Tab-separated table of C-alpha atoms and ligand atoms in Angstrom:
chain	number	residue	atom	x	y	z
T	682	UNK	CA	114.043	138.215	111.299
T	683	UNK	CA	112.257	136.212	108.808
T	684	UNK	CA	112.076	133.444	110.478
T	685	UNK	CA	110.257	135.624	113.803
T	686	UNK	CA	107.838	137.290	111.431
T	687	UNK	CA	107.014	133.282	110.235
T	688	UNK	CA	106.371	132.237	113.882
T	689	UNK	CA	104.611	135.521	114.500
T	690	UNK	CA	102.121	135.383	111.611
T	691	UNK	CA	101.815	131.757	112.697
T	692	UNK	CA	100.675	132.640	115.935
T	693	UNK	CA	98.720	135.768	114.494
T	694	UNK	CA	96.631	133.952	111.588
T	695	UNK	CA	95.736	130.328	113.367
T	696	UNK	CA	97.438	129.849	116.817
T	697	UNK	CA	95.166	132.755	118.137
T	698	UNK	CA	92.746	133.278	120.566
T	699	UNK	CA	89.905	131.784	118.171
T	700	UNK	CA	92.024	128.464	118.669
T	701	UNK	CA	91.849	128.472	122.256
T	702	UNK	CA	88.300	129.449	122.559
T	703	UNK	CA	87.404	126.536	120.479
T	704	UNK	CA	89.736	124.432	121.986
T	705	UNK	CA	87.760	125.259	124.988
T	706	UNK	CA	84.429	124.495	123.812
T	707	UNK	CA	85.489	121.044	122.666
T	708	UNK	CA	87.041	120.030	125.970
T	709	UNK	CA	83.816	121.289	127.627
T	710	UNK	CA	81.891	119.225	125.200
T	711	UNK	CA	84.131	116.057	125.280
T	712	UNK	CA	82.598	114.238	127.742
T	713	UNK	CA	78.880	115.181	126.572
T	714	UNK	CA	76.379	112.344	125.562
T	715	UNK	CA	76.894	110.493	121.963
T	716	UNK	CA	73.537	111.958	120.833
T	717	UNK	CA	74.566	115.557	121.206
T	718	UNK	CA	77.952	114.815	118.919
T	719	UNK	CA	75.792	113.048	116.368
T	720	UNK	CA	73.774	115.978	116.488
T	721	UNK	CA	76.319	118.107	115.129
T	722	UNK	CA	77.891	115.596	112.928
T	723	UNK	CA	74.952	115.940	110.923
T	724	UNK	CA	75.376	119.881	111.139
T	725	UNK	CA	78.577	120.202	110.095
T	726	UNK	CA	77.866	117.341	107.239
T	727	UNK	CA	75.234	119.239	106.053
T	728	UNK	CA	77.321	122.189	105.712
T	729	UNK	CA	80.093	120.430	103.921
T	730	UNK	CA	77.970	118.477	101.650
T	731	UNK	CA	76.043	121.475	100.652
T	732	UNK	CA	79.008	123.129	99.689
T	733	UNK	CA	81.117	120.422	97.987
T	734	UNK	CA	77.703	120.236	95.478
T	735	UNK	CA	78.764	123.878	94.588
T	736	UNK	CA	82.560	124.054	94.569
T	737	UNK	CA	83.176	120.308	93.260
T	738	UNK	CA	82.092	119.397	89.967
T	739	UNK	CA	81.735	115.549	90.253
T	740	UNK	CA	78.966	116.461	92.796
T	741	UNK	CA	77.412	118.902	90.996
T	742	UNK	CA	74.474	116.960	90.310
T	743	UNK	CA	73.450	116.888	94.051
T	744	UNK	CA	72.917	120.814	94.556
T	745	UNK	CA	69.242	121.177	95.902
T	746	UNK	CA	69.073	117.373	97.006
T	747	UNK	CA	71.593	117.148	100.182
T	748	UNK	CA	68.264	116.830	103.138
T	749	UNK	CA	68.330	118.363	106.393
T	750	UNK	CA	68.404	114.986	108.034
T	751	UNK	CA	69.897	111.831	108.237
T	752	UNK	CA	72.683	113.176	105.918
T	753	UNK	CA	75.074	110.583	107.481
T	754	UNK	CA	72.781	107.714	105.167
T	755	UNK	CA	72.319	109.989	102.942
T	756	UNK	CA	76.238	110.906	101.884
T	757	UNK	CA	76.759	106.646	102.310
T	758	UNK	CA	73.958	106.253	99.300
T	759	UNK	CA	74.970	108.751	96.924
T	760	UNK	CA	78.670	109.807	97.249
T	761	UNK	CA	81.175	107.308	95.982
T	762	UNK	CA	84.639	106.817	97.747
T	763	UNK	CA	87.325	108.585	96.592
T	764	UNK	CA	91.106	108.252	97.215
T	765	UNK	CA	93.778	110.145	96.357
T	766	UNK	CA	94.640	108.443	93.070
T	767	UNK	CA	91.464	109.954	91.893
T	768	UNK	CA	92.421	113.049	93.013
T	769	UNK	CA	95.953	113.013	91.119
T	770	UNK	CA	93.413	111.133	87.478
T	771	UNK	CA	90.747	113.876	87.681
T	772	UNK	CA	91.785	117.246	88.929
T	773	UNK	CA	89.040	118.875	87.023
T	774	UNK	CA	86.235	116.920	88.561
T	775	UNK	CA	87.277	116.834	92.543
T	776	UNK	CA	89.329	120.375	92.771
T	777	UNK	CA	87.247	123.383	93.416
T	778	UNK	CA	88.211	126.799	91.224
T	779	UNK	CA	89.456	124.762	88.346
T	780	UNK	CA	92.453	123.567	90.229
T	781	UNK	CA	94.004	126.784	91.199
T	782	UNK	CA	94.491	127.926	94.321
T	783	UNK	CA	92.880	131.131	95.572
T	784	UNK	CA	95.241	133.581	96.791
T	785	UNK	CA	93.760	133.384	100.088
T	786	UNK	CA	93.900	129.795	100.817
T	787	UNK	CA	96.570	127.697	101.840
T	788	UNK	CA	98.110	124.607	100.058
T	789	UNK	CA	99.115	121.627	101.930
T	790	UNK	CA	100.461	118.466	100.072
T	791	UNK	CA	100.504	114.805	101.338
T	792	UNK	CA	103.878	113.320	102.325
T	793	UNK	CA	105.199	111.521	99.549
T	794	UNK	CA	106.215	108.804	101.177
T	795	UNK	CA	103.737	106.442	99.488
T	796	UNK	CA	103.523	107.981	95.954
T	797	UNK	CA	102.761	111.068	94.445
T	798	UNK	CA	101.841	113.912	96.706
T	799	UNK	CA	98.674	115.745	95.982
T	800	UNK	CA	97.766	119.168	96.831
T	801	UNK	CA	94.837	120.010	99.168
T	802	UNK	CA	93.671	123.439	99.169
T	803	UNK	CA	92.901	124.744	102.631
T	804	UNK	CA	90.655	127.645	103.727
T	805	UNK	CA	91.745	130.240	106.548
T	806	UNK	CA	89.223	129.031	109.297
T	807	UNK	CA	90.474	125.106	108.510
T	808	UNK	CA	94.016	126.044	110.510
T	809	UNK	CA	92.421	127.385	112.811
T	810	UNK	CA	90.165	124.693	113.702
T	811	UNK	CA	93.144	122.417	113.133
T	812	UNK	CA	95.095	123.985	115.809
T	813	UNK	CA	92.017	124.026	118.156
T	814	UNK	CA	91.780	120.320	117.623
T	815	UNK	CA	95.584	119.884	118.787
T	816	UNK	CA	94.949	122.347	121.756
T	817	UNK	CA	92.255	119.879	122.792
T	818	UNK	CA	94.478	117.219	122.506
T	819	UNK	CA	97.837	118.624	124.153
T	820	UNK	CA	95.651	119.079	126.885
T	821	UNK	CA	94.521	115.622	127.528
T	822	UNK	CA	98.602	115.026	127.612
T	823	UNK	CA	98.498	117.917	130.618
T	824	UNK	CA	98.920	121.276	128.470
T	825	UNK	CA	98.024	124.047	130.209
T	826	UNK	CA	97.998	127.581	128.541
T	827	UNK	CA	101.287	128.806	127.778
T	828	UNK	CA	103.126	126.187	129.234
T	829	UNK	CA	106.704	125.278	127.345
T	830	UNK	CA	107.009	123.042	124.680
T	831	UNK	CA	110.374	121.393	123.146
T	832	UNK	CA	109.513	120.857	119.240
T	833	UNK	CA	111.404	117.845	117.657
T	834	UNK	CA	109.214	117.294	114.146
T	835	UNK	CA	109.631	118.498	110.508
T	836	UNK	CA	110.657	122.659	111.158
T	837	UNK	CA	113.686	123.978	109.169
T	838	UNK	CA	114.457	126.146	111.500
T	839	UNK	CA	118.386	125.870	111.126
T	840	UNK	CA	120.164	125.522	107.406
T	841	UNK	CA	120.897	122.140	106.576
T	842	UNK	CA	124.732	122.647	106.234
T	843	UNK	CA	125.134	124.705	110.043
T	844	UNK	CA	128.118	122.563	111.771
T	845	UNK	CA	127.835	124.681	115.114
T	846	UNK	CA	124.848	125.317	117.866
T	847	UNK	CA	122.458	126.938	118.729
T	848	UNK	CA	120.596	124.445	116.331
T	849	UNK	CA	117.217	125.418	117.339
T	850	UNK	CA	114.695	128.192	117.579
T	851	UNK	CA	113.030	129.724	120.371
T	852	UNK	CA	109.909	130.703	119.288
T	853	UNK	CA	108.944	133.528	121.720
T	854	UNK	CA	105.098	133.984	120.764
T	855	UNK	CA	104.415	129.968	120.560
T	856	UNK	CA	106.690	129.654	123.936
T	857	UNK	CA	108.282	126.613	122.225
T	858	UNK	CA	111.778	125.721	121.981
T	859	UNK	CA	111.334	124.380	118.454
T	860	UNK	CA	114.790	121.714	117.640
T	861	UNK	CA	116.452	120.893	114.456
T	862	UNK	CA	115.699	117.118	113.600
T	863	UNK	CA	117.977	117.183	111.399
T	864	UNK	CA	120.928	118.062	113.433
T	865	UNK	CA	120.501	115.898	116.030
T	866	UNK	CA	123.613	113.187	116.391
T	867	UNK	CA	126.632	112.019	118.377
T	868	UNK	CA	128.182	114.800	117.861
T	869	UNK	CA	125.285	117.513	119.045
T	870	UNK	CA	123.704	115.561	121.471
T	871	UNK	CA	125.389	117.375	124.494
T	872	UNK	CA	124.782	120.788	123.415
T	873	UNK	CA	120.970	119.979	122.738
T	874	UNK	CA	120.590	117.990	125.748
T	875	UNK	CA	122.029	121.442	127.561
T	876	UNK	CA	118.997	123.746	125.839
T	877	UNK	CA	116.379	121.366	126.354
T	878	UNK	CA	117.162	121.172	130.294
T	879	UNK	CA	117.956	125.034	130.346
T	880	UNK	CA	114.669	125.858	128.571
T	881	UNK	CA	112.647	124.260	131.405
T	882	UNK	CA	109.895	122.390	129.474
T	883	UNK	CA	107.542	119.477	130.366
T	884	UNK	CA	106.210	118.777	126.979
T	885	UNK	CA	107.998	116.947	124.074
T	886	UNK	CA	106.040	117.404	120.714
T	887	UNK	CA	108.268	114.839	118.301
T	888	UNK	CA	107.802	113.113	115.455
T	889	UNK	CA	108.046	109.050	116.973
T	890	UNK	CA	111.546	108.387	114.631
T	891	UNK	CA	112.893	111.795	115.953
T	892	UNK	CA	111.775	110.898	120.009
T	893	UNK	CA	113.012	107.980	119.071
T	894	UNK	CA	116.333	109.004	118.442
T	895	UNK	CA	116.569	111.238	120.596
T	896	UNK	CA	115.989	108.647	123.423
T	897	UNK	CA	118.862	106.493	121.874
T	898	UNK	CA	120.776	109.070	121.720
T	899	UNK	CA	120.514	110.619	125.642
T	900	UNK	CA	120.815	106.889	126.883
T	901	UNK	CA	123.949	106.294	125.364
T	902	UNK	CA	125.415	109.316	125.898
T	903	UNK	CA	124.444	109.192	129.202
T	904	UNK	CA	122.429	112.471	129.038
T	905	UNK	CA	119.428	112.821	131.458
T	906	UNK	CA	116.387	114.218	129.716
T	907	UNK	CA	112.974	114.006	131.636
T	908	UNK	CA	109.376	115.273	130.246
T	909	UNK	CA	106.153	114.916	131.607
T	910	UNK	CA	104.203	114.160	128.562
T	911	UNK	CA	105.218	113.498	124.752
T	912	UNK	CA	103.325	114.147	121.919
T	913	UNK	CA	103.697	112.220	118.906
T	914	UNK	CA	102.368	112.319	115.463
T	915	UNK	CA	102.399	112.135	111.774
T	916	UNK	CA	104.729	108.882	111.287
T	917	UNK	CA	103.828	105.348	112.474
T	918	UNK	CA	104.734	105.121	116.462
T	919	UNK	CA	106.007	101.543	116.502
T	920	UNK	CA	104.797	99.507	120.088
T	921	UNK	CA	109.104	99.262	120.766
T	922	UNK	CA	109.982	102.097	120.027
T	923	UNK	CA	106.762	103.909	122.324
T	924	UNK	CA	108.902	101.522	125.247
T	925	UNK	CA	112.011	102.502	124.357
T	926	UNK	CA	110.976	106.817	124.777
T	927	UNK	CA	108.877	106.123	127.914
T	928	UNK	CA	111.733	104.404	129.332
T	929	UNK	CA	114.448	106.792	128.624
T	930	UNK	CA	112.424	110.238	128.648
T	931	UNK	CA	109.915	109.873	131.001
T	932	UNK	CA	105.966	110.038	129.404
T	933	UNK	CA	103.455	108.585	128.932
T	934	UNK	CA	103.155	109.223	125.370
T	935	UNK	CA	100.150	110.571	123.624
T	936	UNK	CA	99.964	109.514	120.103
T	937	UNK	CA	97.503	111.186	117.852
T	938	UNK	CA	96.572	110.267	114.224
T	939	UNK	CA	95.744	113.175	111.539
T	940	UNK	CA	97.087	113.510	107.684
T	941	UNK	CA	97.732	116.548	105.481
T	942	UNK	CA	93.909	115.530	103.907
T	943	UNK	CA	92.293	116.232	106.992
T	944	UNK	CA	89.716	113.714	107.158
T	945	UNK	CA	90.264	112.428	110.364
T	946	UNK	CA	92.127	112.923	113.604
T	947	UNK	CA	92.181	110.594	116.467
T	948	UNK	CA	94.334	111.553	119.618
T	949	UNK	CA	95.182	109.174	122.281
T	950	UNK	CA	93.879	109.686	126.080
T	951	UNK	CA	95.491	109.219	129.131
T	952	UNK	CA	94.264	105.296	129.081
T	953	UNK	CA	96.275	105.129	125.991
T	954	UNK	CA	93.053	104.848	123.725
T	955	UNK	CA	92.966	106.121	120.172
T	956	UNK	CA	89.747	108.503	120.065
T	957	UNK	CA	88.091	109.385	116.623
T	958	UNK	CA	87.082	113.089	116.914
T	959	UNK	CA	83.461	113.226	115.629
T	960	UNK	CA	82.753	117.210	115.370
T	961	UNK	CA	86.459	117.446	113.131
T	962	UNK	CA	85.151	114.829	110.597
T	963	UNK	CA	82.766	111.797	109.766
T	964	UNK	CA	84.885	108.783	110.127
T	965	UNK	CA	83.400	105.612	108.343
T	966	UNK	CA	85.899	102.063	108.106
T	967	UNK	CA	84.758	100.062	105.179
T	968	UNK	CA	85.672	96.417	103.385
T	969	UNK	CA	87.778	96.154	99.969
T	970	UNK	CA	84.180	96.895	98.410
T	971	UNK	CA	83.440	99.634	100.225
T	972	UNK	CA	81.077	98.575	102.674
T	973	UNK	CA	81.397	99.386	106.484
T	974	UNK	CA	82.687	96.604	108.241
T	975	UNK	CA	83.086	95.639	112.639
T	976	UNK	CA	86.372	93.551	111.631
T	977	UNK	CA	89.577	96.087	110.051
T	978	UNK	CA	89.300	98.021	107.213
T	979	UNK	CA	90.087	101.240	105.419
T	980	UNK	CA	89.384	104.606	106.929
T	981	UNK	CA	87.026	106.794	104.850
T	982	UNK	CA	87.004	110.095	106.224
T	983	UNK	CA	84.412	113.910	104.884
T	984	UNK	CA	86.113	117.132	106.431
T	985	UNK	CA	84.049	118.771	108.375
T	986	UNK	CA	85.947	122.437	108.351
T	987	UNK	CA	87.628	122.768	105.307
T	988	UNK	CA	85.259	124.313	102.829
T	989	UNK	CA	87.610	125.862	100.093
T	990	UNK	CA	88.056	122.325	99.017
T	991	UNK	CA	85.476	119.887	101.409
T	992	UNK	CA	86.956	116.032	100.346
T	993	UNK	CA	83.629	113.501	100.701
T	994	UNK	CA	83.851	110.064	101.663
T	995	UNK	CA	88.343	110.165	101.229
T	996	UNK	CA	89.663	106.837	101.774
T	997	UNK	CA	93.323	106.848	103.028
T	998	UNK	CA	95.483	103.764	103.043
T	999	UNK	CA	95.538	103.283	106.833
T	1000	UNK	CA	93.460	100.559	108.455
T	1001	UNK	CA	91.666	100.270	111.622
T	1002	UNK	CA	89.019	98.676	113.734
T	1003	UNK	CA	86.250	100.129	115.793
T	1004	UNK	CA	87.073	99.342	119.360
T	1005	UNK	CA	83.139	98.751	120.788
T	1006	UNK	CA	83.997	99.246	124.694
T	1007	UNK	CA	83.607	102.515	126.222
T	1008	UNK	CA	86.603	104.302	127.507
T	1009	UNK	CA	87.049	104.772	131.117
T	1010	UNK	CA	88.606	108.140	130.702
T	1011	UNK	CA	84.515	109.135	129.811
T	1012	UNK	CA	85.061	111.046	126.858
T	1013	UNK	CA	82.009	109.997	124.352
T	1014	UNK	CA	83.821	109.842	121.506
T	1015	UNK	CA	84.277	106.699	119.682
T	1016	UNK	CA	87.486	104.693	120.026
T	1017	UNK	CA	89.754	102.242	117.410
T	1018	UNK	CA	91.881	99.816	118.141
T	1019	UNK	CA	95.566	100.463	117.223
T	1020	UNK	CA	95.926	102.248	113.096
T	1021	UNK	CA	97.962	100.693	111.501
T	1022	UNK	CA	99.109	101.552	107.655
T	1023	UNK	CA	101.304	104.866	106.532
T	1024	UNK	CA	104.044	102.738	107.090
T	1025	UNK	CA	104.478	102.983	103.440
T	1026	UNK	CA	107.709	100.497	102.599
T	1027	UNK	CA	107.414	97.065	103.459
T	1028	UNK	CA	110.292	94.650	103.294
T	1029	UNK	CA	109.662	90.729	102.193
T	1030	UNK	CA	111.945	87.813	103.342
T	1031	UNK	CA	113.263	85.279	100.733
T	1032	UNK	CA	109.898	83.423	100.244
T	1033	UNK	CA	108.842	86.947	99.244
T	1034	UNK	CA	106.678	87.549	102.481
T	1035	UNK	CA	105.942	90.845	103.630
T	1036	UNK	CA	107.119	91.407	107.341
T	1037	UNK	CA	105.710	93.628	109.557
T	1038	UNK	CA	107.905	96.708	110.512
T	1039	UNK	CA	106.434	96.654	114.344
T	1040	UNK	CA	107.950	92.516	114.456
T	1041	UNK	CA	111.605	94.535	112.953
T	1042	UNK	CA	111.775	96.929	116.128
T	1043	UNK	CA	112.300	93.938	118.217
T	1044	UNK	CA	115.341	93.282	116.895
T	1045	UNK	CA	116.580	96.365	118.519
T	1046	UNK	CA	115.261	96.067	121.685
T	1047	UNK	CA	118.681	95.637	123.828
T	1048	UNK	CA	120.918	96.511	121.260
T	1049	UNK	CA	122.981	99.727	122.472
T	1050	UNK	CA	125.485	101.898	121.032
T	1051	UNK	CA	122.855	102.825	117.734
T	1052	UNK	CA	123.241	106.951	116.874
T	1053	UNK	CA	120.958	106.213	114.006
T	1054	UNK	CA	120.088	103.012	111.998
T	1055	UNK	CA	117.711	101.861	109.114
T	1056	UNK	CA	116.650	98.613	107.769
T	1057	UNK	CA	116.867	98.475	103.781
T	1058	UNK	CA	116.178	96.265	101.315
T	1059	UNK	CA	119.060	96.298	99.034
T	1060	UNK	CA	118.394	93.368	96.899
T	1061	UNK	CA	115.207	91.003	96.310
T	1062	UNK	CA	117.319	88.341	98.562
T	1063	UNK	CA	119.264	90.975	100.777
T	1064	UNK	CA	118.588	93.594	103.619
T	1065	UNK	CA	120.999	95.746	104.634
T	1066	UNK	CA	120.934	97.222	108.268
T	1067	UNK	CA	122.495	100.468	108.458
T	1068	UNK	CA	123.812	101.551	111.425
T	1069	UNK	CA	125.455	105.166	112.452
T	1070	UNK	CA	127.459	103.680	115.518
T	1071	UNK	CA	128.235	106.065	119.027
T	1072	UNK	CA	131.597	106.141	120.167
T	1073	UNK	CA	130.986	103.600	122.696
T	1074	UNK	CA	129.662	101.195	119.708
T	1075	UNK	CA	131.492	97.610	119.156
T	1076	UNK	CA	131.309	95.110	116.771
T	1077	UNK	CA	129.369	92.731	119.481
T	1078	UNK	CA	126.540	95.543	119.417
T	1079	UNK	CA	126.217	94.375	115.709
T	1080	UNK	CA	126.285	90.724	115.877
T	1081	UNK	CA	123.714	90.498	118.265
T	1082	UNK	CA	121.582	92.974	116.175
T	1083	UNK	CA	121.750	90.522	113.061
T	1084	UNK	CA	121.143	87.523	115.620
T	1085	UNK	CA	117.992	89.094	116.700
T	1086	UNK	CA	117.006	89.780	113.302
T	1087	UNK	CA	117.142	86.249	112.128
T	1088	UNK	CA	115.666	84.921	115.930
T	1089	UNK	CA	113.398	87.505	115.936
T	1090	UNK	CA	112.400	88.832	113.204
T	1091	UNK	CA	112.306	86.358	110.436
T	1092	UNK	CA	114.859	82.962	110.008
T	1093	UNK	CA	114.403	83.737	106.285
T	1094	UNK	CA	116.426	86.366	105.589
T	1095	UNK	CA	119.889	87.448	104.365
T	1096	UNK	CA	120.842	90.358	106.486
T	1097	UNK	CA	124.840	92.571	106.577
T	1098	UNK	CA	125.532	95.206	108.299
T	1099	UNK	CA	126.916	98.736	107.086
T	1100	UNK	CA	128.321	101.060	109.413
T	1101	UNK	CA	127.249	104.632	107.525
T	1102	UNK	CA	128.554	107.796	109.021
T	1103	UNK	CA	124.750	109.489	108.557
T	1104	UNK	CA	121.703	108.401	107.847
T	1105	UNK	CA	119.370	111.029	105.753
T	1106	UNK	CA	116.065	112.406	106.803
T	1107	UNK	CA	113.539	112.872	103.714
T	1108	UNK	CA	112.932	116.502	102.520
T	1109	UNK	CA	109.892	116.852	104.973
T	1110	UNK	CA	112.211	116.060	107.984
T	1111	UNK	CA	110.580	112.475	108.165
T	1112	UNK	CA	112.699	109.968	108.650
T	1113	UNK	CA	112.267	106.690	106.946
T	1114	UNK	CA	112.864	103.978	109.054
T	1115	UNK	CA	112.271	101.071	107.143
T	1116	UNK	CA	113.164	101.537	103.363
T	1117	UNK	CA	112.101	99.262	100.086
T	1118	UNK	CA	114.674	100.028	97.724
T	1119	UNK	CA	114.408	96.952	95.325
Y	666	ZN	ZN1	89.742	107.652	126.608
């Protein structure tokens, strides 16, 4: 019961009408000229600047001074970039209301993944537009209005310790059938292989690690599970593992790129290219010092629609590039070239050299027989790959595993390999892939 009257205020309070209507006013707009979404960039900047000067007190010097135009230069010349250490060092000069929440707004707090979460008060309107922004973007991935949906991201929708189906929730006012990540394993497959075929949908909204899985897991079980789109979000979609759910559960996949700061959202079209939505947020990439740059750098994002708590000029610890050729899908907005970053732990061989976690997924690529697996490092000189093994699972699917690492991946390394009866998601449902642990 509680868990209907969650879905149903959801639905109520931000997945509303208000949603779609705005959802529908982007789309019409998406393929307007540049100058008309510059237009409004300065609109809604105006609007946030002018009230940041009021609710934050680091800007309060600024109230009277943000101008009526060119307030894209202006917010470059006189607000400094911020980041979310400077959030965490000076709550009383970036948080509006002295730091505490109104009872009306909403708290959201970054993953933790790569430090210390921080809190980010949200305003009412802010989920809506939020959801709008999603609408716009399911819909490039072929969403049409209450269409079905099979949810595989952070939900707790079952309790942890349930040993027995149904582990899901069918959310009858969203029309989703919303799946527990965390139950999802040799053991379950079958039985939530059966509900997603029985529930009919053509959408998969997943988290990349949990499509992931979930792909692994129907392959080897022999299960046949076919969408017509997937969604993916809110982890790092690695290039094999986008192969590896495209092969096994049909696609394409549409990735899109937000964070619990809101200062940016990019969504992926149906040529595959990562848009930069200019009315949810002005999206600058800048140098180490801060100064925008053609070649990768930092993302440096100003909410647009938050105003409880409006973050100016927020630099996040993902990189990108601006991607200078149009799109042939004719959408105006601007494009980047793959994000990379949130990837949070890194692992370093023996001559203490990071390696990239995209270069580790090819050491999976033909491996079979994997429920689950992670790649740790254990010790300054050791990685451990842990793998939850399927029935079907024999000790050659490992050796060739640790070959590939070392052909590969990296010569340099000293790899073993744990057989683990579970691997653990973190609290958020997330599931950490690749994990420093030295
Ligand atoms: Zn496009």
């Amino acid at each position: 019961m509680k868990k209907h009257m969650r879905y149903l205020l959801r639905r109520v309070l931000r997945e509303n009408c208000l949603a779609e209507s705005r959802a529908r006013s982007l789309i019409k707009r998406e393929k307007s000229n540049r100058r008309e979404s510059e237009r409004l960039q300065e609109v809604y900047l105006h609007r946030s600047l002018s009230r940041a000067v009021h609710v934050i007190p680091a800007y309060s010097s600024l109230i009277g001074k943000i101008p009526s135009k060119s307030v894209k230069q202006f917010v470059i010349d006189n607000f400094p970039i911020i980041d979310k250490t400077r959030l965490l060092s000076d709550r009383a000069s970036f948080f509006p209301h002295d730091g505490i929440a109104r009872p009306w707004w909403s708290v959201g707090r970054t993953s933790g993944t790569s430090g210390t979460p921080v809190d980010i008060f949200r305003d009412y309107n802010s989920a809506i537009w939020e959801h709008a922004f999603h609408l716009q973007h399911w819909s490039w991935a072929g969403f049409e209005k209450n269409a079905r949906q099979i949810v595989l991201r952070g939900d707790l929708v079952v309790p942890p310790e349930q040993d027995r189906p149904p582990y899901w929730y069918l959310d009858p006012f969203g029309r989703q059938l919303i799946l527990s990540t965390r139950h999802i394993n040799n053991a379950s497959i079958g039985y939530f292989a059966a509900a997603i075929n029985a529930y009919g949908a053509t959408q998969l909204r997943a988290y990349p690690s949990a499509a992931y899985e979930l792909s692994r897991l129907a392959e080897s079980h022999d299960l046949s599970l076919r969408f017509k789109s997937i969604i993916t979000g809110s982890e790092t979609l690695f290039p094999a593992h986008r192969d590896e759910i495209t092969r096994v559960l049909g696609g394409p996949v549409f990735d899109f790129y937000g964070m619990a700061e809101r200062v940016a959202f990019g969504g992926e079209c149906e040529f595959g290219r990562m848009h930069i939505h200019p009315e949810y947020s002005f999206v600058e990439i800048v140098d180490s010092h801060g100064k925008p740059t053609e070649e990768e750098g930092f993302i440096v994002g100003t909410s647009f629609h938050n105003l409880a708590m409006p973050l100016i000029r927020y630099r996040l610890d993902d990189s990108a590039k601006w991607s200078r050729t149009a799109c042939p899908c004719g959408r105006s907005y601007p494009t980047v070239e793959r994000i990379l970053g949130r990837i949070g732990d890194t692992l370093l061989d023996l001559d203490g050299r990071p390696v990239s976690p995209t270069i580790i997924t090819f050491a999976f690529k033909g491996v079979s027989n994997l429920a689950r697996s992670q790649v740790a490092q254990t010790e300054r000189d050791h990685w451990e790959i842990r793998v939850v093994p399927t029935a079907s699972y024999s000790d050659q699917d490992g050796d060739m595993l640790v070959q590939n690492m070392k052909r590969l991946v990296s010569s340099r390394l000293n790899i073993s390999l744990k057989l683990v009866p579970s691997i653990e998601n973190l609290p958020s449902g997330k599931y950490k892939w690749i994990s420093q642990e030295v």
